[in-house]
CSV table of C-alpha atoms in Angstrom, one decimal:
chain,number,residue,atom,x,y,z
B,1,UNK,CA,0.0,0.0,0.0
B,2,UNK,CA,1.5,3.6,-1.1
B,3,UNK,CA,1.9,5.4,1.9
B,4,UNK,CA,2.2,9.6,2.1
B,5,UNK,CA,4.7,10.9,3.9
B,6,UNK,CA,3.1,13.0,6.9
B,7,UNK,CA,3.4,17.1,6.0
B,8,UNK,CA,4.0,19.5,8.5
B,9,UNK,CA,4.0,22.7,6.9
B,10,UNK,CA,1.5,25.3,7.5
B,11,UNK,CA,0.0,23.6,10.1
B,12,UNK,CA,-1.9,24.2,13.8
B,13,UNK,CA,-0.4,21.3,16.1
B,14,UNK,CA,-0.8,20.4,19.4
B,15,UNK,CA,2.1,20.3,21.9
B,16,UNK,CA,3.6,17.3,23.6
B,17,UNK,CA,2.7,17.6,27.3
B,18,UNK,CA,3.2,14.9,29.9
B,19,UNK,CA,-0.1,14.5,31.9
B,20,UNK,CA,-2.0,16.5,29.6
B,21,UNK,CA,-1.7,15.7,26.4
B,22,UNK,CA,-3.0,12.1,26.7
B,23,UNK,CA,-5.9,10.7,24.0
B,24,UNK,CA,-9.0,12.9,25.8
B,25,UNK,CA,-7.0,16.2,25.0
B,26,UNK,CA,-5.8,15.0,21.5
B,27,UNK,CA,-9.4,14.2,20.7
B,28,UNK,CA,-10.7,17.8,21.7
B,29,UNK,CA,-7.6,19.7,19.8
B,30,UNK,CA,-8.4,17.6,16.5
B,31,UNK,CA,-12.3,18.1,17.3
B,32,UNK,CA,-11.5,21.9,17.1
B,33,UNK,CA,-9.6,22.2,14.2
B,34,UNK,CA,-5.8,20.9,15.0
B,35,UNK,CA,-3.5,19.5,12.0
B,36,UNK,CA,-1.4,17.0,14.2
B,37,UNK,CA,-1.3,16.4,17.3
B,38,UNK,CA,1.9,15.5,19.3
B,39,UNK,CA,1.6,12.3,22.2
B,40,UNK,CA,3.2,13.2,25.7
B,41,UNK,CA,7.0,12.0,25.6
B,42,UNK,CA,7.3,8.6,26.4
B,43,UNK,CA,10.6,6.9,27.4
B,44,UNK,CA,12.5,4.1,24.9
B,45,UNK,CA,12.3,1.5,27.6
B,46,UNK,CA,8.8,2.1,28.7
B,47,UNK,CA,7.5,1.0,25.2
B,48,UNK,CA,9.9,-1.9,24.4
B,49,UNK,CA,9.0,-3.1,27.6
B,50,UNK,CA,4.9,-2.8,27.0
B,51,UNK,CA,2.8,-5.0,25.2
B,52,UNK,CA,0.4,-4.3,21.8
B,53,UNK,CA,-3.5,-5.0,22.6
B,54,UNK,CA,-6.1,-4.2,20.2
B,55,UNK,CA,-9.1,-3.0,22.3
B,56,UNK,CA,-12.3,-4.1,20.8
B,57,UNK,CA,-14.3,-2.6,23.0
B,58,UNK,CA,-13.1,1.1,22.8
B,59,UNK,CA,-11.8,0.4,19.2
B,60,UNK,CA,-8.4,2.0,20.3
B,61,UNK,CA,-4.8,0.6,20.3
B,62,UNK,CA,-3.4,0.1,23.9
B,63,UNK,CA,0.5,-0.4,24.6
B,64,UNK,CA,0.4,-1.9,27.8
B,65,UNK,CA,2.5,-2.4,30.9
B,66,UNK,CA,2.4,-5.1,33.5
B,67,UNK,CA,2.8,-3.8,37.1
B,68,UNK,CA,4.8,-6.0,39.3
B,69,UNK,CA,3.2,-5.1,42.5
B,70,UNK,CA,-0.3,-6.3,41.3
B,71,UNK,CA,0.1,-8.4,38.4
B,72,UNK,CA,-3.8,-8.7,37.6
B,73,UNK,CA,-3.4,-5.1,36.7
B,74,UNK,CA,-2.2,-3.1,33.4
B,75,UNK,CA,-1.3,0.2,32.7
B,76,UNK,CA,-2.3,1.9,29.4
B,77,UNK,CA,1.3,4.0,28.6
B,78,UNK,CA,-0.6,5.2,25.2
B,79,UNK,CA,-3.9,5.0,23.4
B,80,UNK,CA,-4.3,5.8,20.1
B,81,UNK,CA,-7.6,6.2,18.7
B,82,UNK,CA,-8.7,5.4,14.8
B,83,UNK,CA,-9.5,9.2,14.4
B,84,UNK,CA,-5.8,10.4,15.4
B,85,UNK,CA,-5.1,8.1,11.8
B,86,UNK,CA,-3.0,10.3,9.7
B,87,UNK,CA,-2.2,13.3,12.5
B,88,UNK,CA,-0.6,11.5,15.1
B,89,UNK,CA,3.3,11.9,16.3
B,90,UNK,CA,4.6,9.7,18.3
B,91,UNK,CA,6.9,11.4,21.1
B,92,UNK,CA,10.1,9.4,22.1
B,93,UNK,CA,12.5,10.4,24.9
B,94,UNK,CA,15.9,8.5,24.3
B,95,UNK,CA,19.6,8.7,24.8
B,96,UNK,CA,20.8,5.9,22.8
B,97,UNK,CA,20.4,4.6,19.0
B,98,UNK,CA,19.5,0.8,19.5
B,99,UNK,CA,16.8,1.8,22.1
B,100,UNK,CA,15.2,4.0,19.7
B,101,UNK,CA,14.9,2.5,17.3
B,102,UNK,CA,13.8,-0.8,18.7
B,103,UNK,CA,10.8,1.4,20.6
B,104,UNK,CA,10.0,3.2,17.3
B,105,UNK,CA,9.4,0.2,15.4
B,106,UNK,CA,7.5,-1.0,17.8
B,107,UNK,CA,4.8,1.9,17.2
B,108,UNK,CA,5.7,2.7,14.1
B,109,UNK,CA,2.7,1.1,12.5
B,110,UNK,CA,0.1,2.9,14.6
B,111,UNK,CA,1.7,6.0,14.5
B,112,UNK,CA,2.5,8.8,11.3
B,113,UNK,CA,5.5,9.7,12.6
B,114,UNK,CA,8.5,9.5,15.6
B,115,UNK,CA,9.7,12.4,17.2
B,116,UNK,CA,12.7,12.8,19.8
B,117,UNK,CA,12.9,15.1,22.5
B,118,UNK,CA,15.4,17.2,22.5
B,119,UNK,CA,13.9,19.9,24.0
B,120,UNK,CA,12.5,19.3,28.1
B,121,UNK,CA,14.7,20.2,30.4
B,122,UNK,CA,12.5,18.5,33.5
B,123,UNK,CA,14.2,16.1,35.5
B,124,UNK,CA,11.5,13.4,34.1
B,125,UNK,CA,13.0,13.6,30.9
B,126,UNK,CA,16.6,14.6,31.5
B,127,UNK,CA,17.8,11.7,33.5
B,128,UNK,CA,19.8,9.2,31.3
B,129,UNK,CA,21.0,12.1,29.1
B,130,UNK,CA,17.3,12.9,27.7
B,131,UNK,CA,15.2,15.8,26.7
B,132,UNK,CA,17.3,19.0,26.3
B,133,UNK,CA,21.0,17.0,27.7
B,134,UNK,CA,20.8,16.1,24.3
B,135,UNK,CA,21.4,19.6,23.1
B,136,UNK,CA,24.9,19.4,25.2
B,137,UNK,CA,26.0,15.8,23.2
B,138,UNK,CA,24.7,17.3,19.6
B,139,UNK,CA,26.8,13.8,18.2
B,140,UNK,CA,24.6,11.4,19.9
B,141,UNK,CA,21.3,13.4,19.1
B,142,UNK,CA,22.0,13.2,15.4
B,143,UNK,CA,23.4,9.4,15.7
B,144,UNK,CA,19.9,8.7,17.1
B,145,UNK,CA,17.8,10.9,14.7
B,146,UNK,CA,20.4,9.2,11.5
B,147,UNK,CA,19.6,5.6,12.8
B,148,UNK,CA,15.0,6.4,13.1
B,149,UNK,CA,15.9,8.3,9.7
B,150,UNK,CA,17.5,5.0,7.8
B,151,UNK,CA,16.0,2.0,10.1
B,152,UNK,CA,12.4,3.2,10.9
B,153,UNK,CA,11.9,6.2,8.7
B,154,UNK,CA,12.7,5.0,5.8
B,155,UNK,CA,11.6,1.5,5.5
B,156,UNK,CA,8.2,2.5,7.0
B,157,UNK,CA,7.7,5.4,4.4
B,158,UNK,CA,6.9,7.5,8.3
B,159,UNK,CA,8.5,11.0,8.9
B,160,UNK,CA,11.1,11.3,11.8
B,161,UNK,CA,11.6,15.0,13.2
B,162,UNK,CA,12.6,16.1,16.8
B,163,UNK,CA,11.9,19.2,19.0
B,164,UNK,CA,14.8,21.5,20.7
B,165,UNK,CA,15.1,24.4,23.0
B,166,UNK,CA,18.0,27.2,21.4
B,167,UNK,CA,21.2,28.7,23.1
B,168,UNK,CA,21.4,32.2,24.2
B,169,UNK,CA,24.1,32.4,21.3
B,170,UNK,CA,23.4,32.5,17.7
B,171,UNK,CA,26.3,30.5,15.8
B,172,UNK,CA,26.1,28.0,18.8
B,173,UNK,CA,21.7,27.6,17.5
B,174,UNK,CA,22.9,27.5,13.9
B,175,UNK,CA,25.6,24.9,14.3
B,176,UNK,CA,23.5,22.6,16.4
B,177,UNK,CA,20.3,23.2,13.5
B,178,UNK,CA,23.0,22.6,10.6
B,179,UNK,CA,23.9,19.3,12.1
B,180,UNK,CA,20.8,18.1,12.8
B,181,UNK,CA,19.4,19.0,9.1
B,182,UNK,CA,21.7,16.6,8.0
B,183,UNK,CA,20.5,13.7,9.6
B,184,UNK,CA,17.5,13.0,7.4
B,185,UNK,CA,14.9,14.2,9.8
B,186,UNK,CA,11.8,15.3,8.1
B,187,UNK,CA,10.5,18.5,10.7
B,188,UNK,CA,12.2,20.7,13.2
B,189,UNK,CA,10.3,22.1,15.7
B,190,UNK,CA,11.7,24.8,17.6
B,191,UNK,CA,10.5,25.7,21.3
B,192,UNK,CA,11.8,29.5,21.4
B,193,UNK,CA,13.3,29.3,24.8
B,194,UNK,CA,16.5,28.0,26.2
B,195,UNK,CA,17.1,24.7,28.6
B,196,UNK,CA,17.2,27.4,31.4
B,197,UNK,CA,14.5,29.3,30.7
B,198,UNK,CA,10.7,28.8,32.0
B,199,UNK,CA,7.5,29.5,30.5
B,200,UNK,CA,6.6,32.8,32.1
B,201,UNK,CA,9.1,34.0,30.8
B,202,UNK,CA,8.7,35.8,27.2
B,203,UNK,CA,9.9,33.1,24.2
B,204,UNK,CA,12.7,34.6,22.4
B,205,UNK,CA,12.4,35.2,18.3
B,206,UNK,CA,15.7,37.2,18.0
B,207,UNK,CA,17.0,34.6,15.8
B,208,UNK,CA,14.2,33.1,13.9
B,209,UNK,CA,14.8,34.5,11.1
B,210,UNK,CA,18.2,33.4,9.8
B,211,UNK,CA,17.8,30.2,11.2
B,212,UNK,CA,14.4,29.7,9.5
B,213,UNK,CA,16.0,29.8,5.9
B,214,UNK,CA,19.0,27.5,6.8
B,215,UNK,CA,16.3,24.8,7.9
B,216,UNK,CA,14.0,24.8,5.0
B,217,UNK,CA,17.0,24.9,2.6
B,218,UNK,CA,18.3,21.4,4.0
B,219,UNK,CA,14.4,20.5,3.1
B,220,UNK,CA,13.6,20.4,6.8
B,221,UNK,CA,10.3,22.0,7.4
B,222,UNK,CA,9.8,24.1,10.4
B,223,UNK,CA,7.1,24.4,13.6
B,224,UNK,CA,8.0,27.1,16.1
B,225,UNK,CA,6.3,26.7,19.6
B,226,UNK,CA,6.3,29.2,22.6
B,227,UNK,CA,3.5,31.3,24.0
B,228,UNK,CA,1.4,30.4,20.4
B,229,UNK,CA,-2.2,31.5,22.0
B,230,UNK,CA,-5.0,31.1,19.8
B,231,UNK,CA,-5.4,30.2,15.6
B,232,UNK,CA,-5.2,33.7,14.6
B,233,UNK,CA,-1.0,33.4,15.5
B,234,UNK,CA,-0.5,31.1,12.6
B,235,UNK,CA,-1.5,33.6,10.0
B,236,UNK,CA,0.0,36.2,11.8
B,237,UNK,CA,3.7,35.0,12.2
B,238,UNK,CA,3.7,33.7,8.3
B,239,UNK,CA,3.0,37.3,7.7
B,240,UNK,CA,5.6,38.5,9.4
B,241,UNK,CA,8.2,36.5,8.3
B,242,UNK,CA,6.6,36.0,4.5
B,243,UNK,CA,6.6,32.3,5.1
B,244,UNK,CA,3.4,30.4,4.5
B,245,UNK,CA,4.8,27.2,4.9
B,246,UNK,CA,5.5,28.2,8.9
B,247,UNK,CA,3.7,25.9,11.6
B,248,UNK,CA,3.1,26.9,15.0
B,249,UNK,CA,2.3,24.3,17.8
B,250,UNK,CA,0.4,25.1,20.9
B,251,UNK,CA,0.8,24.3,24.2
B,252,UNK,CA,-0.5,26.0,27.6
B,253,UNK,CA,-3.3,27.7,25.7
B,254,UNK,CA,-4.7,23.9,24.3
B,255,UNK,CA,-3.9,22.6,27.7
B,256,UNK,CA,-6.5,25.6,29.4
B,257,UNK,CA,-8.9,25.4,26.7
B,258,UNK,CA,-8.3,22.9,23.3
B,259,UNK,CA,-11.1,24.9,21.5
B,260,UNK,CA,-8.2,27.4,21.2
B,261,UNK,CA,-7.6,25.6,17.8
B,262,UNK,CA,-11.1,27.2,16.3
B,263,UNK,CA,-12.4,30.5,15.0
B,264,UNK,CA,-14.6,30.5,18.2
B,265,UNK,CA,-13.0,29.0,20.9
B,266,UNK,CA,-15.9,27.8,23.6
B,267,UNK,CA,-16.2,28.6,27.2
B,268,UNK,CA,-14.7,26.9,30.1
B,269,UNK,CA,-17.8,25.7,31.3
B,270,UNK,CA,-18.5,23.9,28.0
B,271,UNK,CA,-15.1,22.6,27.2
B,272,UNK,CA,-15.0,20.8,30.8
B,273,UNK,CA,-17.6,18.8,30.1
B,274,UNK,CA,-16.5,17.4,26.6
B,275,UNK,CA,-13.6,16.4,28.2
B,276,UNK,CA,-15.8,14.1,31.4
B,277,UNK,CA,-17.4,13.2,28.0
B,278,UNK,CA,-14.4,11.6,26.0
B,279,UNK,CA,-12.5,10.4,29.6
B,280,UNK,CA,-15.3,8.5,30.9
B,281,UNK,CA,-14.8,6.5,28.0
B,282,UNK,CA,-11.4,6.5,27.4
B,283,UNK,CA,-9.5,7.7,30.1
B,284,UNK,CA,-8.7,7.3,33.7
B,285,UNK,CA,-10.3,9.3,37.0
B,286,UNK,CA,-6.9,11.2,38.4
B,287,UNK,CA,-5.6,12.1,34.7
B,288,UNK,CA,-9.1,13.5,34.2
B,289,UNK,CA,-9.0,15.8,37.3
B,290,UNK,CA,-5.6,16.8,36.4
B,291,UNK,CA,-6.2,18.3,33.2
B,292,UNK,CA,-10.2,19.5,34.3
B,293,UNK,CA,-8.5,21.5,36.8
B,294,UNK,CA,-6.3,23.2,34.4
B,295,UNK,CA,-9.0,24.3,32.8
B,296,UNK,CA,-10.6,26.0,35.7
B,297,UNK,CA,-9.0,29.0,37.5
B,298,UNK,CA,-8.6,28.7,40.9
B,299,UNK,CA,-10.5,31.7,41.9
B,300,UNK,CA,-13.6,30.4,41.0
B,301,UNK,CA,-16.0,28.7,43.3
B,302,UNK,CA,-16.0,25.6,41.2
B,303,UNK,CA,-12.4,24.5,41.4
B,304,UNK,CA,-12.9,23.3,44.7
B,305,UNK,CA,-15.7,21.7,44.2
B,306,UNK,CA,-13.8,19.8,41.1
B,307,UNK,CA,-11.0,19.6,43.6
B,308,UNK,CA,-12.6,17.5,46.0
B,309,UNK,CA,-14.4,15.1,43.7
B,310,UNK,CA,-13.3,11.0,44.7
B,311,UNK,CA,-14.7,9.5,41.2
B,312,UNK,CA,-16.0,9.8,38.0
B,313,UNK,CA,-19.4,9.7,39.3
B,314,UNK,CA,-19.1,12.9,41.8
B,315,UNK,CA,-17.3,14.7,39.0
B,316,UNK,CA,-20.5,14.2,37.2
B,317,UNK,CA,-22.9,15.1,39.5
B,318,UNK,CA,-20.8,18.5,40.2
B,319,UNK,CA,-20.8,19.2,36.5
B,320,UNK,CA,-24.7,18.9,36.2
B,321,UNK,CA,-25.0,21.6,39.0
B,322,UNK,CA,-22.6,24.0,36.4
B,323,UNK,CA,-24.5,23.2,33.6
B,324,UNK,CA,-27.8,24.7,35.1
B,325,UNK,CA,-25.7,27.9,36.2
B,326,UNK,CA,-25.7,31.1,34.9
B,327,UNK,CA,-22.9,32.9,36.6
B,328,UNK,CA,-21.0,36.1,34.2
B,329,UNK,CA,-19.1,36.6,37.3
B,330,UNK,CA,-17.5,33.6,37.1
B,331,UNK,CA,-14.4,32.8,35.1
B,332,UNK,CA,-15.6,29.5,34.5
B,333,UNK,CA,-17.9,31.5,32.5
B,334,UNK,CA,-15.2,32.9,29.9
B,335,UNK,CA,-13.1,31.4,27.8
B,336,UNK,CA,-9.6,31.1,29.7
B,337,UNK,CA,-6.1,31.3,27.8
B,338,UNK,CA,-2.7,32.1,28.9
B,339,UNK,CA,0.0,34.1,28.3
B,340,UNK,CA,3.4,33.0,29.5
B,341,UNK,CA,1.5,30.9,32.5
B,342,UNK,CA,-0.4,33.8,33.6
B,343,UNK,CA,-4.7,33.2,33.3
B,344,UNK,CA,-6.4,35.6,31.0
B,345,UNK,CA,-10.3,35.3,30.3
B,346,UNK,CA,-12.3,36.3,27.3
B,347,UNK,CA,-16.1,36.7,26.6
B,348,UNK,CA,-17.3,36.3,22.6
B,349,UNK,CA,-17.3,39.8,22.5
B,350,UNK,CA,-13.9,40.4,23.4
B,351,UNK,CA,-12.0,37.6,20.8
B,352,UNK,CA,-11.8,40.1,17.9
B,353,UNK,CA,-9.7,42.8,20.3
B,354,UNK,CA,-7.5,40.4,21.7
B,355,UNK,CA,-6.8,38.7,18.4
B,356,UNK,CA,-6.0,42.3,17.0
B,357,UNK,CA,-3.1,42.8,19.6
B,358,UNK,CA,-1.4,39.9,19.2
B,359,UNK,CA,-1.5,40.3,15.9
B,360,UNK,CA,0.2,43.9,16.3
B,361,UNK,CA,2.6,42.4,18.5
B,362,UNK,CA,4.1,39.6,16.1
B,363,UNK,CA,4.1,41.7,13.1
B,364,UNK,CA,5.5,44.5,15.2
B,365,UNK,CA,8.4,42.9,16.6
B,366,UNK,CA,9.7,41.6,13.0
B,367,UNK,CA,9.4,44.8,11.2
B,368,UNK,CA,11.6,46.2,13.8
B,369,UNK,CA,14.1,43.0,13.5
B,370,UNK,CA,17.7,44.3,13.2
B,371,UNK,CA,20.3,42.1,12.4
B,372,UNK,CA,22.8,44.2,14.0
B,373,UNK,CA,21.2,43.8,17.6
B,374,UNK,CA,19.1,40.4,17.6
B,375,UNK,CA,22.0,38.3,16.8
B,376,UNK,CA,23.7,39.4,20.1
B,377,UNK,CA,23.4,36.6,22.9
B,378,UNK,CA,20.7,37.3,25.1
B,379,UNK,CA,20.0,36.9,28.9
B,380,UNK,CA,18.0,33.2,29.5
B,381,UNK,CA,17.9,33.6,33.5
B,382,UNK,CA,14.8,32.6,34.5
B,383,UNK,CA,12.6,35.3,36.0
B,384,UNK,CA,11.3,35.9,39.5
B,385,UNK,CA,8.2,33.9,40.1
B,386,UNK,CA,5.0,36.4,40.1
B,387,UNK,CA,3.2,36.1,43.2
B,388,UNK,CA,0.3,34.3,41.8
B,389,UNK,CA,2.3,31.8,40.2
B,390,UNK,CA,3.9,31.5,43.7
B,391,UNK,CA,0.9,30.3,44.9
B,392,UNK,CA,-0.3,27.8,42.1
B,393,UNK,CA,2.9,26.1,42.7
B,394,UNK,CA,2.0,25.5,46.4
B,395,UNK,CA,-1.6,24.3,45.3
B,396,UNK,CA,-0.3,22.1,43.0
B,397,UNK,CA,2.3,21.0,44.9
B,398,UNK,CA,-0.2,20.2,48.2
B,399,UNK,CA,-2.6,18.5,45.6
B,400,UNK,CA,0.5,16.4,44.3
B,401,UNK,CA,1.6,15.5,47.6
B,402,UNK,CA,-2.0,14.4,48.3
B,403,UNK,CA,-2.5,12.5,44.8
B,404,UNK,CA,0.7,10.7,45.3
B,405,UNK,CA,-0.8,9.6,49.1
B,406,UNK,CA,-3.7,8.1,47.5
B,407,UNK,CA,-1.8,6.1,45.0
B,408,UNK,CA,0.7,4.5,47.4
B,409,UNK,CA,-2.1,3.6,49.5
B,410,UNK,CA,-4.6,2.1,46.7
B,411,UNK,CA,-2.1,1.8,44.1
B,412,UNK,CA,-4.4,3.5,41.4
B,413,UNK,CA,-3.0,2.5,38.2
B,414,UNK,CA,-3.6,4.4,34.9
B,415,UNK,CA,-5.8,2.4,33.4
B,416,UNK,CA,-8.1,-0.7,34.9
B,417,UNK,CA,-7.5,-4.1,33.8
B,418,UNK,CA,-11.2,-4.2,33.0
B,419,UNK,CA,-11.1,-1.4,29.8
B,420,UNK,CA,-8.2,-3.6,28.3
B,421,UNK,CA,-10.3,-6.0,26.0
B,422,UNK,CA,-7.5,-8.5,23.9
């Protein structure tokens, strides 16, 4: 069977985020109008070691793992669902050449494509020289991307890309781009921030656009992530830098709200339930809660009340009680993006301005590009924590503390034996 190639260019894509970009949130962002959609990084070993099910009861493909502690119980690693066919890119964290490509051809089949991370700087995916400790070996990133190029790439007719952070130094971002261009891979995607750097702080574009032609010369297409907040960005950055074949990926803005990929996106109050509406079904309890309470700002009187749901059922019950609310004072009641971590709320009304000023800013900051200045090294220490932030930290951290309490004590797994049908 001919297969096509995936394509990346001019393209809305969703993020890979750990936690929350598992199947319920990749439905929603292809639901409201995403290209491709990125899994959460999972690690080389984690897949070799898991086994292929086909669930005929959800119609979905489940890569399972045993757990040794209760053997009569599985966890789900990744679900892919028949309507992610054709969009879906499989994120791999690796250090090493023969793991890789023994995972990726485990899920090459199911997937349209294999991305490494290059990019993450967490501890999760740095140990083992993952994730953006890559960037400091740049000959074992591109042996690894070379060997998914010519062993799994190639053969499978599937496209191979990865994602990095840049340096605060220009040649040191265009020698690390050149070598990886040479490797085969088929996308770059660019997270405009360095290893150091957090997401409140502003993404940096100083250099995009030199690198940006050096890439697409080696017939390397390109997706820039960073702060991306709503559809309008796409068309606005491809304007800015005369490129149409630009992508731009999203990720805190699909993680508050996944309608973010639409002309219109929805309200909070809406999108919270599609997603108890896809995760009952394919998903797991704490995962759910997780991401729900992203979506919900903690100011309003319904995070708690989300907060101290036990089960799928509660969660239910307390979403009925929203449902028959009418309440403009309540941001649960606007549509909630953000802007370098911090919360901002629109009404309908209030899309077109909003929309309008980001525009201004993109185009604004190109225009003014001078090569004489932005090509300087610039300052990538992480900012002072705002105040607010401060205290989202401590939530999460308390709510963390008390999720990982329950789960030593009742060992809740990530998916029930009894939702993986052979």
């Amino acid at each position: 069977m001919l297969r096509t190639m995936l394509e990346y260019t001019n393209k809305l894509c969703l993020a890979p985020m750990v936690r929350s970009g598992e199947l319920p949130m990749r439905l929603l962002a292809l639901k409201y109008g995403a290209d491709l959609v990125w899994t959460p990084e999972l690690v080389d070993k984690k897949i070799i070691q898991s086994k292929r099910i086909i669930n005929a009861e959800l119609s979905t493909i489940d890569y399972v793992a045993e757990n040794h502690q209760k053997p009569d119980r599985k966890t789900v690693i990744f679900r892919k669902h028949p309507k992610e066919t054709g969009k879906l890119v499989f994120q791999m964290g690796s250090s090493d050449p023969e793991l890789a490509v023994e995972a990726a051809k485990k899920v090459i089949d199911d997937v349209d494509g294999i991305d490494l991370n290059c990019g993450c700087p967490k501890n999760f995916s740095t140990h083992s020289g993952m994730g953006a400790e890559l960037l400091k070996t740049p000959e074992k990133l591109c042996s690894i991307l070379t060997s998914l190029v010519e062993n799994v790439g190639k053969p499978n007719g599937k496209a191979i890309s990865c994602k990095i952070r840049l340096f605060n130094n220009f040649e040191s971002s265009k020698a690390l781009i050149e070598k990886i261009c040479t490797t085969g891979i088929t996308n770059l995607t660019i997270h405009c921030r360095t290893p150091v750097m957090r997401n409140r702080q502003d993404p940096v574009w100083n250099f995009l656009p030199k690198l940006i032609p050096i890439i697409e010369q080696s017939g390397v297409s390109v997706v820039l992530n960073g702060n991306f907040q709503n559809k309008q960005d796409l068309k606005s950055i491809q304007q800015a830098l005369n490129n149409d074949k630009l992508s731009i990926m999203f990720g805190e803005a699909a993680e508050s709200n996944p309608s973010v990929f639409s002309d219109e996106p929805v309200l909070q109050s809406q999108i919270i339930q599609e997603l108890y509406d896809i995760s009952t079904k394919y998903y797991v309890f704490p995962g759910t809660k997780y991401m729900m309470l992203n979506m919900i700002n903690g100011k309003s009187r319904y995070y708690q009340i989300i907060a101290k749901t036990k089960n799928f059922e509660q969660m239910g019950d307390a979403l009925k009680n929203i449902s028959g609310d009418i309440n403009d004072s309540d941001k649960l009641f606007y549509t909630m993006n953000r802007d370098c971590q911090k919360a901002i709320f629109l009404k309908p009304e209030d899309l077109a301005a909003h929309l309008e000023k980001r525009h201004k800013r993109i185009t604004g900051f190109f225009t003014a590009w001078d090569e004489s200045t932005m090509l300087q090294d610039f300052d990538d220490e992480p900012t002072p924590k705002r105040p607010a932030e401060q205290q989202h930290q401590q939530q999460d951290t308390k709510r963390q503390k008390k999720q990982q309490k329950k789960k030593n004590k009742n060992k809740t797994f990530d998916t029930p034996i009894e939702s993986v049908k052979a």
